[in-house]
Amino acid sequence: MFTLVDKNVIVTGATKGIGYGIAAVFATAGANVAIAARSQPDIDTAVTKLDALGSGRVIGVTVDVADPQSCQAMADAAVAAFGGIDVLCVNAGIFPEASLDTMTPAGLASVLDVNVKGTFFSVQACLEGLAKSGAGRVVITSSITGPVTGFPGWSHYGASKAAQLGFMRTAAIELAPRKITVNAILPGNIVTEGLIDKGEEYLASMARAIPAGMLGEPEDIGHVAAFLATDEARFITGQSIVVDGGQTLPESLDALTG
Ligand code: NAP
């Protein structure tokens, strides 16, 4: 039980951060993994590292998820390489900071294009492959920001992450007859390259706000994605799972220090 050997998986935004962690878990579990992002040098580096992890194949595909034709080319490349698509991890996302005072229409549009439209385009492009699988899985990387919490400077990002859940619930109903499940993971603060650059004191102060006393690792998200991708998870659809070390639980600071 719980095997992912020979599953054909696409992970968008898999060259770094959470996407890389998801791809690493699938590769280690013996799946064939297509990692997709925009930067070719980053793709080449990630493919080399991931290829050493498991028995399956790892390929790199360039994609801009905001472009539907590019998403179609990504899906076609995975089908050409592996023969099909069983799992799509919709993970690519951007999170530029902008307060409501400074946010421009172009800045708002780019966040919605990548995070919201990119979710639609990625799933639409992979639909045929996922349906042929007979056990198709879509796993969306949303966030606690938006669906559960707010953070000044990220209203557009929060709106985009909440929109992914709205998409998920209807997509789950539409795709259930084709045996495709659609679920979402809501990560809390996960240690990625961008956060590490902010220094140890910054990371330590973030960890103090989390009951578990630590930030999550990209693989913490990857392991949940892997479970949702198994055949055994076939009866779970349209659901979201918070993976945050308890970050969203305290009702006040007293709950953390008491
Ligand atoms: P990251 O380290 O910045 O990595 C983002 C990945 O997405 C990169 O591989 C990037 O590669 C790719 N990407 C960006 N725009 C793209 C586009 N238009 N088309 C295709 N690929 C694109 O990000 P992260 O922190 O791991 O976040 C990944 C996901 O997790 C996002 O959806 C984010 O909302 C969510 N999340 C993150 C955290 C956290 O603590 N880090 C918490 C909650 C949710 P290229 O630039 O080469 O395209």
mmCIF file of C-alpha atoms and ligand atoms in Angstrom:
data_model
loop_
_atom_site.group_PDB
_atom_site.id
_atom_site.type_symbol
_atom_site.label_atom_id
_atom_site.label_comp_id
_atom_site.label_asym_id
_atom_site.label_seq_id
_atom_site.Cartn_x
_atom_site.Cartn_y
_atom_site.Cartn_z
ATOM 1 C CA MET A 1 0.000 0.000 0.000
ATOM 2 C CA PHE A 2 0.906 3.678 -0.347
ATOM 3 C CA THR A 3 3.198 3.168 -3.322
ATOM 4 C CA LEU A 4 3.940 5.898 -5.838
ATOM 5 C CA VAL A 5 6.264 3.760 -7.957
ATOM 6 C CA ASP A 6 5.580 4.346 -11.674
ATOM 7 C CA LYS A 7 3.154 7.231 -11.018
ATOM 8 C CA ASN A 8 3.663 9.990 -13.577
ATOM 9 C CA VAL A 9 3.804 13.323 -11.780
ATOM 10 C CA ILE A 10 4.045 16.974 -12.816
ATOM 11 C CA VAL A 11 5.094 19.542 -10.210
ATOM 12 C CA THR A 12 4.919 23.203 -11.230
ATOM 13 C CA GLY A 13 7.319 25.618 -9.578
ATOM 14 C CA ALA A 14 9.541 22.684 -8.638
ATOM 15 C CA THR A 15 13.000 24.184 -9.063
ATOM 16 C CA LYS A 16 13.135 25.522 -5.517
ATOM 17 C CA GLY A 17 11.279 25.932 -2.264
ATOM 18 C CA ILE A 18 8.160 23.909 -1.579
ATOM 19 C CA GLY A 19 7.884 22.635 -5.158
ATOM 20 C CA TYR A 20 11.367 21.177 -5.001
ATOM 21 C CA GLY A 21 10.458 19.492 -1.703
ATOM 22 C CA ILE A 22 7.326 18.003 -3.259
ATOM 23 C CA ALA A 23 9.303 16.774 -6.276
ATOM 24 C CA ALA A 24 11.979 15.305 -3.991
ATOM 25 C CA VAL A 25 9.414 13.275 -2.046
ATOM 26 C CA PHE A 26 7.820 11.911 -5.232
ATOM 27 C CA ALA A 27 11.212 11.148 -6.813
ATOM 28 C CA THR A 28 12.397 9.376 -3.657
ATOM 29 C CA ALA A 29 9.192 7.311 -3.699
ATOM 30 C CA GLY A 30 10.014 6.041 -7.194
ATOM 31 C CA ALA A 31 7.636 8.188 -9.247
ATOM 32 C CA ASN A 32 8.460 9.653 -12.646
ATOM 33 C CA VAL A 33 8.590 13.404 -12.073
ATOM 34 C CA ALA A 34 8.375 16.301 -14.516
ATOM 35 C CA ILE A 35 9.497 19.511 -12.867
ATOM 36 C CA ALA A 36 8.234 22.688 -14.476
ATOM 37 C CA ALA A 37 9.274 26.321 -14.064
ATOM 38 C CA ARG A 38 10.481 29.258 -16.175
ATOM 39 C CA SER A 39 14.243 29.372 -15.581
ATOM 40 C CA GLN A 40 16.099 26.747 -17.669
ATOM 41 C CA PRO A 41 19.343 26.919 -15.617
ATOM 42 C CA ASP A 42 17.358 26.339 -12.408
ATOM 43 C CA ILE A 43 15.507 23.444 -14.063
ATOM 44 C CA ASP A 44 18.793 21.824 -15.138
ATOM 45 C CA THR A 45 20.246 22.105 -11.629
ATOM 46 C CA ALA A 46 17.116 20.695 -9.990
ATOM 47 C CA VAL A 47 16.825 17.788 -12.460
ATOM 48 C CA THR A 48 20.407 16.741 -11.738
ATOM 49 C CA LYS A 49 19.801 16.730 -7.976
ATOM 50 C CA LEU A 50 16.390 15.024 -8.153
ATOM 51 C CA ASP A 51 17.562 12.373 -10.599
ATOM 52 C CA ALA A 52 19.870 10.939 -7.957
ATOM 53 C CA LEU A 53 17.042 10.333 -5.465
ATOM 54 C CA GLY A 54 14.938 7.476 -6.820
ATOM 55 C CA SER A 55 14.339 4.817 -9.428
ATOM 56 C CA GLY A 56 11.941 6.845 -11.594
ATOM 57 C CA ARG A 57 12.758 9.313 -14.363
ATOM 58 C CA VAL A 58 13.070 13.043 -13.773
ATOM 59 C CA ILE A 59 12.629 15.506 -16.625
ATOM 60 C CA GLY A 60 12.580 19.277 -16.762
ATOM 61 C CA VAL A 61 9.975 21.295 -18.667
ATOM 62 C CA THR A 62 9.924 25.051 -19.164
ATOM 63 C CA VAL A 63 6.538 26.574 -18.466
ATOM 64 C CA ASP A 64 4.940 29.897 -17.643
ATOM 65 C CA VAL A 65 1.752 28.813 -15.900
ATOM 66 C CA ALA A 66 0.136 32.181 -16.691
ATOM 67 C CA ASP A 67 0.122 31.145 -20.367
ATOM 68 C CA PRO A 68 -2.397 28.433 -21.337
ATOM 69 C CA GLN A 69 -0.427 27.346 -24.425
ATOM 70 C CA SER A 70 2.694 26.964 -22.331
ATOM 71 C CA CYS A 71 0.720 24.792 -19.869
ATOM 72 C CA GLN A 72 -0.497 22.630 -22.747
ATOM 73 C CA ALA A 73 3.098 22.180 -23.937
ATOM 74 C CA MET A 74 4.033 21.145 -20.372
ATOM 75 C CA ALA A 75 1.307 18.496 -20.282
ATOM 76 C CA ASP A 76 2.247 17.258 -23.776
ATOM 77 C CA ALA A 77 5.901 16.966 -22.753
ATOM 78 C CA ALA A 78 5.010 14.846 -19.718
ATOM 79 C CA VAL A 79 2.770 12.565 -21.797
ATOM 80 C CA ALA A 80 5.483 12.237 -24.460
ATOM 81 C CA ALA A 81 8.133 11.350 -21.856
ATOM 82 C CA PHE A 82 6.137 9.154 -19.461
ATOM 83 C CA GLY A 83 3.101 8.023 -21.453
ATOM 84 C CA GLY A 84 0.570 9.734 -19.206
ATOM 85 C CA ILE A 85 -0.182 11.986 -16.246
ATOM 86 C CA ASP A 86 -1.391 10.601 -12.910
ATOM 87 C CA VAL A 87 -0.638 13.492 -10.581
ATOM 88 C CA LEU A 88 -0.506 17.253 -11.061
ATOM 89 C CA CYS A 89 0.891 19.340 -8.230
ATOM 90 C CA VAL A 90 -0.178 22.934 -8.847
ATOM 91 C CA ASN A 91 2.501 24.691 -6.849
ATOM 92 C CA ALA A 92 3.984 27.585 -8.848
ATOM 93 C CA GLY A 93 3.170 30.872 -7.170
ATOM 94 C CA ILE A 94 4.431 34.397 -6.624
ATOM 95 C CA PHE A 95 4.101 36.638 -3.568
ATOM 96 C CA PRO A 96 5.379 40.180 -4.193
ATOM 97 C CA GLU A 97 4.674 42.577 -1.319
ATOM 98 C CA ALA A 98 2.369 45.550 -1.993
ATOM 99 C CA SER A 99 0.144 47.485 0.389
ATOM 100 C CA LEU A 100 -3.258 48.645 -0.843
ATOM 101 C CA ASP A 101 -1.778 52.160 -1.063
ATOM 102 C CA THR A 102 0.955 51.138 -3.468
ATOM 103 C CA MET A 103 -0.510 48.174 -5.377
ATOM 104 C CA THR A 104 -0.735 48.817 -9.126
ATOM 105 C CA PRO A 105 -3.229 47.216 -11.529
ATOM 106 C CA ALA A 106 -0.293 45.483 -13.232
ATOM 107 C CA GLY A 107 1.016 44.148 -9.931
ATOM 108 C CA LEU A 108 -2.406 42.845 -8.961
ATOM 109 C CA ALA A 109 -2.872 41.287 -12.401
ATOM 110 C CA SER A 110 0.451 39.440 -12.287
ATOM 111 C CA VAL A 111 -0.374 37.791 -8.939
ATOM 112 C CA LEU A 112 -3.817 36.730 -10.150
ATOM 113 C CA ASP A 113 -2.416 35.600 -13.530
ATOM 114 C CA VAL A 114 0.157 33.258 -12.006
ATOM 115 C CA ASN A 115 -1.603 32.100 -8.841
ATOM 116 C CA VAL A 116 -5.237 31.931 -9.976
ATOM 117 C CA LYS A 117 -5.281 31.669 -13.769
ATOM 118 C CA GLY A 118 -2.156 29.509 -13.579
ATOM 119 C CA THR A 119 -4.114 27.036 -11.444
ATOM 120 C CA PHE A 120 -6.922 26.878 -14.021
ATOM 121 C CA PHE A 121 -4.560 26.618 -17.011
ATOM 122 C CA SER A 122 -2.394 23.908 -15.421
ATOM 123 C CA VAL A 123 -5.381 21.731 -14.542
ATOM 124 C CA GLN A 124 -7.121 22.285 -17.895
ATOM 125 C CA ALA A 125 -3.963 21.318 -19.796
ATOM 126 C CA CYS A 126 -3.591 18.074 -17.824
ATOM 127 C CA LEU A 127 -7.276 17.069 -17.807
ATOM 128 C CA GLU A 128 -7.085 14.540 -20.614
ATOM 129 C CA GLY A 129 -4.056 12.830 -19.123
ATOM 130 C CA LEU A 130 -5.512 12.811 -15.606
ATOM 131 C CA ALA A 131 -8.787 11.327 -16.856
ATOM 132 C CA LYS A 132 -6.964 8.568 -18.758
ATOM 133 C CA SER A 133 -5.083 7.707 -15.564
ATOM 134 C CA GLY A 134 -8.247 6.410 -13.908
ATOM 135 C CA ALA A 135 -6.811 7.660 -10.591
ATOM 136 C CA GLY A 136 -5.972 11.267 -11.431
ATOM 137 C CA ARG A 137 -4.841 13.532 -8.618
ATOM 138 C CA VAL A 138 -4.598 17.310 -8.434
ATOM 139 C CA VAL A 139 -2.844 18.726 -5.366
ATOM 140 C CA ILE A 140 -2.849 22.501 -5.052
ATOM 141 C CA THR A 141 -0.379 24.422 -2.886
ATOM 142 C CA SER A 142 -2.548 27.159 -1.424
ATOM 143 C CA SER A 143 -1.557 28.894 1.847
ATOM 144 C CA ILE A 144 -2.853 29.754 5.302
ATOM 145 C CA THR A 145 -2.570 33.386 4.086
ATOM 146 C CA GLY A 146 -5.948 34.230 2.598
ATOM 147 C CA PRO A 147 -8.020 31.138 3.421
ATOM 148 C CA VAL A 148 -7.272 31.330 7.168
ATOM 149 C CA THR A 149 -5.192 34.406 8.022
ATOM 150 C CA GLY A 150 -4.239 37.830 6.692
ATOM 151 C CA PHE A 151 -0.924 39.652 6.462
ATOM 152 C CA PRO A 152 -0.522 43.364 5.642
ATOM 153 C CA GLY A 153 1.107 43.747 2.222
ATOM 154 C CA TRP A 154 -0.276 40.555 0.814
ATOM 155 C CA SER A 155 -3.991 41.205 0.183
ATOM 156 C CA HIS A 156 -3.663 40.255 -3.503
ATOM 157 C CA TYR A 157 -1.716 37.128 -2.615
ATOM 158 C CA GLY A 158 -4.222 36.170 0.095
ATOM 159 C CA ALA A 159 -7.090 36.670 -2.315
ATOM 160 C CA SER A 160 -5.351 34.458 -4.888
ATOM 161 C CA LYS A 161 -4.755 31.663 -2.388
ATOM 162 C CA ALA A 162 -8.391 31.777 -1.247
ATOM 163 C CA ALA A 163 -9.489 31.730 -4.896
ATOM 164 C CA GLN A 164 -7.610 28.464 -5.363
ATOM 165 C CA LEU A 165 -9.917 26.878 -2.771
ATOM 166 C CA GLY A 166 -13.014 28.164 -4.549
ATOM 167 C CA PHE A 167 -11.682 26.649 -7.745
ATOM 168 C CA MET A 168 -10.899 23.389 -5.975
ATOM 169 C CA ARG A 169 -14.390 22.778 -4.622
ATOM 170 C CA THR A 170 -16.168 23.034 -7.960
ATOM 171 C CA ALA A 171 -13.368 21.297 -9.878
ATOM 172 C CA ALA A 172 -13.598 18.418 -7.403
ATOM 173 C CA ILE A 173 -17.289 17.964 -8.215
ATOM 174 C CA GLU A 174 -16.830 18.347 -11.971
ATOM 175 C CA LEU A 175 -13.942 15.891 -12.123
ATOM 176 C CA ALA A 176 -15.154 13.251 -9.657
ATOM 177 C CA PRO A 177 -16.944 11.220 -12.368
ATOM 178 C CA ARG A 178 -13.574 10.925 -14.130
ATOM 179 C CA LYS A 179 -11.994 9.570 -10.910
ATOM 180 C CA ILE A 180 -9.873 12.701 -10.507
ATOM 181 C CA THR A 181 -9.544 14.112 -6.992
ATOM 182 C CA VAL A 182 -8.697 17.756 -6.333
ATOM 183 C CA ASN A 183 -7.333 18.773 -2.930
ATOM 184 C CA ALA A 184 -5.289 21.591 -1.445
ATOM 185 C CA ILE A 185 -2.520 21.948 1.104
ATOM 186 C CA LEU A 186 -2.345 25.156 3.147
ATOM 187 C CA PRO A 187 1.257 25.558 4.307
ATOM 188 C CA GLY A 188 2.239 27.794 7.173
ATOM 189 C CA ASN A 189 5.762 29.217 7.285
ATOM 190 C CA ILE A 190 8.074 26.898 5.416
ATOM 191 C CA VAL A 191 11.844 27.345 5.242
ATOM 192 C CA THR A 192 12.692 28.163 1.637
ATOM 193 C CA GLU A 193 15.673 29.869 0.000
ATOM 194 C CA GLY A 194 13.924 33.261 0.201
ATOM 195 C CA LEU A 195 13.424 32.974 3.955
ATOM 196 C CA ILE A 196 16.921 31.654 4.668
ATOM 197 C CA ASP A 197 18.305 34.841 3.085
ATOM 198 C CA LYS A 198 16.607 36.877 5.828
ATOM 199 C CA GLY A 199 18.948 35.467 8.469
ATOM 200 C CA GLU A 200 18.848 33.240 11.536
ATOM 201 C CA GLU A 201 17.348 35.799 13.945
ATOM 202 C CA TYR A 202 14.432 36.401 11.568
ATOM 203 C CA LEU A 203 13.812 32.648 11.283
ATOM 204 C CA ALA A 204 14.036 32.223 15.073
ATOM 205 C CA SER A 205 11.468 34.989 15.666
ATOM 206 C CA MET A 206 9.090 33.322 13.211
ATOM 207 C CA ALA A 207 9.565 29.962 14.918
ATOM 208 C CA ARG A 208 8.605 31.498 18.271
ATOM 209 C CA ALA A 209 5.103 32.207 16.888
ATOM 210 C CA ILE A 210 4.554 28.541 16.038
ATOM 211 C CA PRO A 211 3.453 26.085 18.758
ATOM 212 C CA ALA A 212 5.688 23.407 17.261
ATOM 213 C CA GLY A 213 8.607 25.798 17.878
ATOM 214 C CA MET A 214 9.997 25.436 14.386
ATOM 215 C CA LEU A 215 9.292 26.297 10.799
ATOM 216 C CA GLY A 216 8.259 23.614 8.366
ATOM 217 C CA GLU A 217 10.493 22.053 5.715
ATOM 218 C CA PRO A 218 9.431 21.787 2.055
ATOM 219 C CA GLU A 219 9.275 18.016 2.478
ATOM 220 C CA ASP A 220 6.591 18.452 5.164
ATOM 221 C CA ILE A 221 4.352 19.653 2.349
ATOM 222 C CA GLY A 222 5.683 16.995 -0.023
ATOM 223 C CA HIS A 223 4.700 14.159 2.298
ATOM 224 C CA VAL A 224 1.095 15.373 2.467
ATOM 225 C CA ALA A 225 1.007 15.788 -1.316
ATOM 226 C CA ALA A 226 2.359 12.267 -1.676
ATOM 227 C CA PHE A 227 -0.404 10.803 0.497
ATOM 228 C CA LEU A 228 -3.120 12.689 -1.403
ATOM 229 C CA ALA A 229 -1.617 11.278 -4.606
ATOM 230 C CA THR A 230 -1.902 7.637 -3.555
ATOM 231 C CA ASP A 231 -4.573 5.260 -4.752
ATOM 232 C CA GLU A 232 -5.618 4.889 -1.097
ATOM 233 C CA ALA A 233 -6.641 8.588 -0.965
ATOM 234 C CA ARG A 234 -9.233 8.091 -3.709
ATOM 235 C CA PHE A 235 -12.202 9.037 -1.488
ATOM 236 C CA ILE A 236 -10.760 12.398 -0.397
ATOM 237 C CA THR A 237 -11.665 15.261 -2.702
ATOM 238 C CA GLY A 238 -12.380 18.978 -2.452
ATOM 239 C CA GLN A 239 -10.588 19.171 0.899
ATOM 240 C CA SER A 240 -7.872 21.386 2.312
ATOM 241 C CA ILE A 241 -5.256 20.429 4.887
ATOM 242 C CA VAL A 242 -3.450 23.031 6.995
ATOM 243 C CA VAL A 243 0.199 22.078 7.502
ATOM 244 C CA ASP A 244 1.571 24.747 9.826
ATOM 245 C CA GLY A 245 2.878 23.267 13.099
ATOM 246 C CA GLY A 246 -0.139 24.758 14.861
ATOM 247 C CA GLN A 247 0.658 28.322 13.722
ATOM 248 C CA THR A 248 -2.998 29.243 13.174
ATOM 249 C CA LEU A 249 -4.264 27.747 16.462
ATOM 250 C CA PRO A 250 -3.418 30.256 19.245
ATOM 251 C CA GLU A 251 -6.266 32.678 19.909
ATOM 252 C CA SER A 252 -3.879 35.171 21.532
ATOM 253 C CA LEU A 253 -0.205 35.569 22.436
ATOM 254 C CA ASP A 254 -1.113 34.281 25.916
ATOM 255 C CA ALA A 255 -1.976 30.952 24.362
ATOM 256 C CA LEU A 256 1.619 30.648 23.205
ATOM 257 C CA THR A 257 3.392 31.816 26.342
ATOM 258 C CA GLY A 258 1.014 30.349 28.948
HETATM 259 P P1 NAP B 1 9.690 29.946 -4.390
HETATM 260 O O1 NAP B 1 10.764 29.362 -3.536
HETATM 261 O O2 NAP B 1 9.754 31.380 -4.774
HETATM 262 O O3 NAP B 1 9.589 29.051 -5.722
HETATM 263 C C1 NAP B 1 8.607 29.363 -6.671
HETATM 264 C C2 NAP B 1 8.691 28.381 -7.821
HETATM 265 O O4 NAP B 1 7.666 28.705 -8.759
HETATM 266 C C3 NAP B 1 10.010 28.450 -8.561
HETATM 267 O O5 NAP B 1 10.343 27.168 -9.043
HETATM 268 C C4 NAP B 1 9.682 29.386 -9.728
HETATM 269 O O6 NAP B 1 10.586 29.169 -10.791
HETATM 270 C C5 NAP B 1 8.262 28.948 -10.037
HETATM 271 N N1 NAP B 1 7.450 29.949 -10.726
HETATM 272 C C6 NAP B 1 7.179 31.235 -10.374
HETATM 273 N N2 NAP B 1 6.390 31.822 -11.289
HETATM 274 C C7 NAP B 1 6.135 30.892 -12.249
HETATM 275 C C8 NAP B 1 5.394 30.885 -13.450
HETATM 276 N N3 NAP B 1 4.756 31.990 -13.896
HETATM 277 N N4 NAP B 1 5.336 29.758 -14.185
HETATM 278 C C9 NAP B 1 5.989 28.647 -13.764
HETATM 279 N N5 NAP B 1 6.712 28.576 -12.645
HETATM 280 C C10 NAP B 1 6.787 29.698 -11.891
HETATM 281 O O7 NAP B 1 8.242 29.739 -3.716
HETATM 282 P P2 NAP B 1 7.769 28.884 -2.446
HETATM 283 O O8 NAP B 1 7.935 29.716 -1.241
HETATM 284 O O9 NAP B 1 8.354 27.534 -2.497
HETATM 285 O O10 NAP B 1 6.187 28.822 -2.756
HETATM 286 C C11 NAP B 1 5.665 27.790 -3.579
HETATM 287 C C12 NAP B 1 4.154 27.746 -3.379
HETATM 288 O O11 NAP B 1 3.886 27.564 -1.998
HETATM 289 C C13 NAP B 1 3.456 29.035 -3.798
HETATM 290 O O12 NAP B 1 2.240 28.710 -4.449
HETATM 291 C C14 NAP B 1 3.201 29.746 -2.484
HETATM 292 O O13 NAP B 1 2.038 30.541 -2.553
HETATM 293 C C15 NAP B 1 3.008 28.570 -1.543
HETATM 294 N N6 NAP B 1 3.296 28.846 -0.133
HETATM 295 C C16 NAP B 1 4.569 29.100 0.311
HETATM 296 C C17 NAP B 1 4.811 29.282 1.673
HETATM 297 C C18 NAP B 1 6.194 29.469 2.238
HETATM 298 O O14 NAP B 1 6.346 29.611 3.463
HETATM 299 N N7 NAP B 1 7.246 29.445 1.427
HETATM 300 C C19 NAP B 1 3.737 29.280 2.570
HETATM 301 C C20 NAP B 1 2.455 29.076 2.083
HETATM 302 C C21 NAP B 1 2.241 28.831 0.723
HETATM 303 P P3 NAP B 1 10.822 30.266 -11.970
HETATM 304 O O15 NAP B 1 10.954 31.607 -11.281
HETATM 305 O O16 NAP B 1 12.041 29.814 -12.672
HETATM 306 O O17 NAP B 1 9.623 30.188 -12.844
#
